[in-house]
Coordinates of C-alpha atoms and ligand atoms in Angstrom, one line a residue:
M191 CA -14.2 -11.3 -12.7
R192 CA -13.9 -7.5 -11.9
L193 CA -10.3 -7.7 -12.8
Q194 CA -10.4 -9.7 -15.9
N195 CA -6.9 -9.0 -18.2
K196 CA -6.3 -5.9 -16.0
N197 CA -2.1 -5.7 -16.0
A198 CA -1.6 -4.4 -11.7
I199 CA 1.6 -3.8 -9.6
V200 CA 1.3 -4.5 -5.8
T201 CA 4.2 -3.3 -3.7
G202 CA 5.2 -4.3 -0.1
G203 CA 3.0 -7.6 -2.3
A204 CA 4.9 -10.2 0.4
G205 CA 3.5 -8.4 3.1
G206 CA 0.3 -8.8 5.0
I207 CA -2.0 -6.1 3.6
G208 CA -0.2 -6.7 -0.3
R209 CA 0.2 -10.3 0.0
A210 CA -3.9 -9.9 0.8
T211 CA -4.3 -8.2 -2.1
S212 CA -2.6 -9.6 -4.7
L213 CA -4.3 -12.4 -4.3
A214 CA -7.4 -11.3 -4.1
F215 CA -6.4 -9.4 -7.6
A216 CA -5.1 -12.3 -8.9
A217 CA -8.7 -14.4 -7.9
E218 CA -10.9 -11.2 -10.2
G219 CA -8.8 -11.8 -13.1
A220 CA -5.5 -9.6 -12.7
N221 CA -1.8 -10.3 -13.8
V222 CA -0.4 -9.3 -10.7
A223 CA 3.1 -8.2 -10.2
V224 CA 4.4 -8.4 -6.5
V225 CA 6.6 -6.3 -5.8
D226 CA 8.6 -5.8 -2.7
L227 CA 12.2 -5.7 -0.9
N228 CA 12.0 -9.1 0.0
A229 CA 12.5 -10.9 -3.3
E230 CA 11.9 -14.2 -2.0
A231 CA 9.2 -13.7 0.1
A232 CA 7.4 -12.0 -3.1
E233 CA 8.5 -15.3 -5.6
A234 CA 6.7 -17.5 -2.5
V235 CA 2.8 -14.7 -2.9
A236 CA 3.2 -14.9 -7.5
E237 CA 4.1 -18.7 -7.1
E238 CA 0.9 -19.1 -4.5
I239 CA -1.1 -16.9 -7.0
R240 CA 0.3 -19.5 -10.1
A241 CA -0.3 -22.5 -8.2
A242 CA -4.5 -21.2 -7.7
G243 CA -4.2 -21.0 -11.9
G244 CA -3.8 -17.1 -11.4
S245 CA -0.6 -15.0 -13.2
A246 CA 1.8 -13.0 -11.3
V247 CA 5.6 -12.4 -11.2
A248 CA 7.7 -11.3 -8.3
I249 CA 10.2 -8.8 -9.0
G250 CA 12.9 -7.2 -5.8
A251 CA 12.8 -3.6 -5.4
D252 CA 13.3 -1.3 -2.8
V253 CA 10.5 1.1 -4.1
S254 CA 12.4 4.2 -2.7
S255 CA 14.8 3.7 -5.3
E256 CA 13.7 5.4 -8.9
A257 CA 15.9 3.0 -10.9
D258 CA 14.5 0.2 -9.3
I259 CA 10.4 1.7 -10.0
E260 CA 12.0 2.2 -13.6
R261 CA 13.2 -1.4 -13.9
V262 CA 9.2 -2.7 -12.0
V263 CA 7.5 -0.5 -14.4
A264 CA 9.6 -1.3 -17.6
S265 CA 9.8 -5.2 -17.0
V266 CA 5.6 -5.5 -16.1
V267 CA 5.6 -3.3 -19.6
D268 CA 7.7 -6.2 -21.3
G269 CA 5.9 -8.7 -19.4
F270 CA 2.1 -8.1 -19.4
G271 CA 2.2 -5.3 -22.1
G272 CA 1.3 -2.6 -20.2
V273 CA -0.2 -1.0 -16.6
D274 CA -3.8 -0.4 -15.7
V275 CA -3.7 -0.6 -12.0
V276 CA -1.3 0.3 -9.3
F277 CA -1.3 -0.8 -5.3
N278 CA 0.8 1.4 -3.7
N279 CA 1.3 -0.1 -0.9
A280 CA 4.6 -1.0 0.6
G281 CA 5.2 0.6 4.1
I282 CA 7.6 1.0 7.2
I283 CA 6.8 2.6 10.6
R284 CA 8.8 3.9 13.5
R285 CA 7.5 3.9 16.9
T286 CA 9.5 7.0 18.2
T287 CA 8.2 10.8 19.1
A288 CA 10.4 14.1 17.4
V289 CA 12.7 13.7 20.1
E290 CA 13.8 10.1 19.8
T291 CA 13.7 10.0 15.7
T292 CA 17.0 10.8 14.1
V293 CA 16.9 12.7 10.9
E294 CA 18.1 8.7 8.6
E295 CA 15.1 7.3 10.4
W296 CA 12.7 9.8 8.9
D297 CA 14.5 10.1 6.1
R298 CA 13.7 6.1 5.5
V299 CA 9.8 6.9 6.7
F300 CA 9.9 9.5 3.8
G301 CA 11.5 7.1 0.9
V302 CA 9.5 4.5 1.2
N303 CA 6.0 5.8 2.1
V304 CA 5.8 9.1 0.6
R305 CA 8.7 8.9 -1.8
A306 CA 8.3 5.5 -3.7
I307 CA 4.1 6.5 -4.5
F308 CA 6.2 10.0 -6.2
L309 CA 8.3 7.9 -8.3
M310 CA 5.7 4.8 -8.6
C311 CA 3.5 7.6 -10.3
K312 CA 6.0 9.7 -12.2
H313 CA 6.5 6.7 -14.0
V314 CA 3.4 4.7 -14.7
V315 CA 0.9 7.8 -15.1
P316 CA 2.7 8.1 -18.6
I317 CA 2.1 4.6 -19.7
M318 CA -1.6 4.6 -17.9
A319 CA -2.1 8.2 -19.8
A320 CA -1.3 6.4 -23.4
N321 CA -3.2 3.3 -22.5
G322 CA -6.8 5.9 -21.4
G323 CA -6.5 5.5 -18.1
G324 CA -6.1 3.4 -15.1
S325 CA -6.6 3.0 -11.4
I326 CA -3.8 3.5 -8.7
V327 CA -4.9 3.4 -4.8
N328 CA -2.3 4.2 -2.6
T329 CA -1.9 2.9 1.2
G330 CA -2.7 5.3 3.8
S331 CA -3.8 4.6 7.7
G332 CA -6.2 6.0 9.8
W333 CA -3.1 7.9 11.2
G334 CA -2.8 9.6 7.9
L335 CA -5.9 11.2 9.0
K336 CA -6.0 11.6 12.8
G337 CA -2.5 11.4 13.8
G338 CA -1.1 8.3 16.8
G339 CA 1.1 8.8 19.4
Q340 CA 4.6 8.2 18.9
A341 CA 4.8 7.4 15.4
L342 CA 5.6 11.0 14.1
S343 CA 7.5 10.5 10.8
Y344 CA 4.9 7.9 9.8
C345 CA 1.7 10.3 11.4
A346 CA 4.0 12.8 9.1
S347 CA 4.3 10.2 5.6
K348 CA 0.5 8.8 6.1
G349 CA -0.7 12.7 5.7
A350 CA 1.3 13.2 2.7
V351 CA 0.2 10.2 1.0
V352 CA -3.1 11.3 1.7
N353 CA -2.9 14.6 0.4
M354 CA -0.7 13.7 -2.5
T355 CA -3.7 10.9 -3.6
R356 CA -5.9 14.2 -4.0
A357 CA -3.2 16.2 -5.5
L358 CA -2.8 13.6 -7.9
A359 CA -6.6 12.8 -8.8
I360 CA -6.8 16.6 -9.5
D361 CA -3.6 16.2 -12.4
H362 CA -4.5 13.4 -13.3
G363 CA -8.2 12.7 -14.2
P364 CA -8.6 14.7 -17.3
Q365 CA -6.5 11.5 -18.5
G366 CA -9.0 8.9 -17.3
I367 CA -6.9 8.1 -14.5
R368 CA -8.4 7.7 -10.5
V369 CA -6.3 7.7 -7.1
N370 CA -7.5 6.8 -4.0
S371 CA -6.2 6.0 -0.9
V372 CA -7.4 3.2 1.6
N373 CA -6.5 4.8 5.2
P374 CA -7.0 1.1 7.3
G375 CA -7.1 1.2 11.2
D376 CA -5.2 -1.6 13.2
V377 CA -4.6 -4.8 10.8
D378 CA -3.2 -8.1 11.9
T379 CA -0.1 -8.3 10.2
G380 CA 3.8 -8.4 10.9
M381 CA 3.9 -4.6 10.3
L382 CA 1.6 -4.5 13.8
R383 CA 3.1 -7.5 15.6
D384 CA 6.4 -5.5 15.1
E385 CA 5.1 -2.4 16.4
A386 CA 4.9 -4.0 19.9
R387 CA 8.3 -5.1 19.6
Q388 CA 9.2 -1.2 18.6
L389 CA 7.6 0.2 21.9
G390 CA 8.5 -2.9 24.3
Q391 CA 5.4 -3.7 24.8
D392 CA 3.6 -7.1 25.4
Q393 CA 2.1 -8.4 22.0
A394 CA -0.8 -9.7 23.7
G395 CA -1.7 -6.6 25.6
F396 CA -0.8 -4.5 22.5
L397 CA -2.8 -6.5 19.9
A398 CA -5.8 -6.5 22.7
E399 CA -5.5 -2.6 22.5
A400 CA -5.7 -2.4 18.7
A401 CA -9.0 -4.6 19.0
E402 CA -10.6 -1.8 21.0
R403 CA -13.0 -0.3 18.4
P404 CA -16.9 -0.7 17.7
L405 CA -16.4 -3.6 16.3
N406 CA -14.4 -5.0 18.9
R407 CA -11.1 -6.2 16.7
M408 CA -8.8 -6.1 14.5
G409 CA -8.9 -5.4 10.7
Q410 CA -8.0 -8.6 8.4
P411 CA -5.5 -8.1 4.8
S412 CA -8.0 -9.4 3.2
E413 CA -10.5 -7.1 4.8
I414 CA -8.4 -4.1 3.0
A415 CA -8.5 -6.2 -0.4
A416 CA -12.0 -6.0 -0.4
A417 CA -12.1 -2.2 -0.6
V418 CA -8.3 -2.4 -2.7
V419 CA -10.1 -4.6 -5.7
W420 CA -13.3 -2.1 -5.1
L421 CA -11.0 1.1 -6.2
A422 CA -9.2 -0.8 -8.2
S423 CA -12.0 -2.2 -10.3
D424 CA -15.0 0.0 -12.8
E425 CA -17.1 -0.4 -10.0
S426 CA -15.6 3.0 -8.1
S427 CA -15.5 4.6 -11.9
Y428 CA -16.8 7.8 -10.3
V429 CA -14.9 7.7 -7.2
T430 CA -11.2 9.7 -7.4
G431 CA -9.4 12.0 -4.7
S432 CA -11.2 9.9 -1.7
A433 CA -9.6 8.7 1.6
L434 CA -11.4 5.4 2.2
V435 CA -11.4 4.3 5.9
V436 CA -11.4 0.7 6.5
D437 CA -11.1 0.8 10.3
G438 CA -14.0 -1.4 12.0
G439 CA -15.1 1.9 13.1
G440 CA -12.9 4.2 14.3
I441 CA -9.0 4.3 16.4
A442 CA -9.3 4.3 19.9
Ligands
NAI71 P1 3.9 -5.5 6.1 O1 5.2 -5.4 7.0 O2 3.4 -7.1 6.6 O3 4.1 -5.4 4.3 C1 4.7 -4.2 4.0 C2 6.0 -4.9 3.6 O4 5.8 -4.0 2.8 C3 6.9 -6.2 3.6 O5 6.5 -7.1 2.8 C4 8.0 -5.1 3.5 O6 9.4 -6.1 2.7 C5 7.4 -4.2 2.3 N1 8.8 -3.3 1.9 C6 9.0 -2.2 3.0 N2 10.0 -1.7 2.8 C7 10.1 -2.1 1.1 C8 10.6 -0.8 0.3 N3 11.5 -0.2 0.6 N4 10.8 -1.4 -1.2 C9 9.5 -2.4 -1.5 N5 9.0 -3.0 -0.7 C10 9.3 -2.7 0.8 O7 3.0 -4.7 6.6 P2 1.2 -4.4 6.5 O8 0.5 -4.4 7.3 O9 0.8 -5.1 5.3 O10 1.8 -2.5 5.5 C11 1.5 -2.7 4.4 C12 0.8 -1.0 4.4 O11 -0.3 -1.0 4.9 C13 1.9 0.2 4.3 O12 1.8 1.4 4.0 C14 1.4 0.1 6.3 O13 2.0 1.3 6.8 C15 -0.2 -0.4 6.4 N6 -1.2 0.0 7.5 C16 -1.0 -0.8 8.1 C17 -2.2 -0.8 9.2 C18 -1.6 -2.2 10.3 O14 -1.7 -2.1 11.1 N7 -1.0 -3.7 9.6 C19 -2.7 0.3 8.9 C20 -2.7 1.5 8.9 C21 -2.3 1.5 7.3

């Protein structure tokens, strides 16, 4: 029970990695706020946690909206009494080059993948600081570290997540707040399957290519969740500003 009595927020909590991490946080004893644009799916995850004897609430929100972030933080403080852990994980991808990307799509990708993390930190850091500290984990990507093809706005946004994480760690380390990024390779989720659709590629072929790495397979959401639990817990008490790569040995 590495997160016993900790209060946690998971954004994108209804999706592949977010759901797995919400379940893992709850299994470690945390009270979990499952936050997602898809309120119904978030409620299903919260219900799954409660059915297993855990503690969870669901909150429908668009993390790119400051009003929604303020509502989420206020509701978690009201309901749980504070915030110890945040997993900023909601994300979207557009598989387009610079030439193909519209300004609206660029702004939306940055709104969800980057601005949301800034907004969450803006509103949650003072609460954590007043309580002596906390742990924030942001979802980057292997492509935020080395880039990738036909995903310009996504690669730029995830690079921003990795460096924003370092800057947050520097600013808020003295307040006892650790901030790290987890950087997955290809993980078997709805997002990955949607990429095949966006690229107009055969899904089986796309997924086979995603498995081309030293461990010879895609990652499972629970394998990212395990890393996030470690970063969220006191087991990683001297780790901050790091970019933890969980990618089966490298992106093909
Ligand atoms: P997913 O599509 O299964 O889950 C993403 C969740 O975020 C969905 O439930 C969606 O409703 C939610 N969401 C989207 N926009 C939102 C918004 N504005 N406000 C609140 N919630 C919103 O995708 P997956 O794979 O679980 O992705 C989670 C994170 O992992 C993302 O940040 C993604 O970029 C990152 N990632 C995923 C990889 C993969 O191969 N699946 C690889 C590297 C990074």
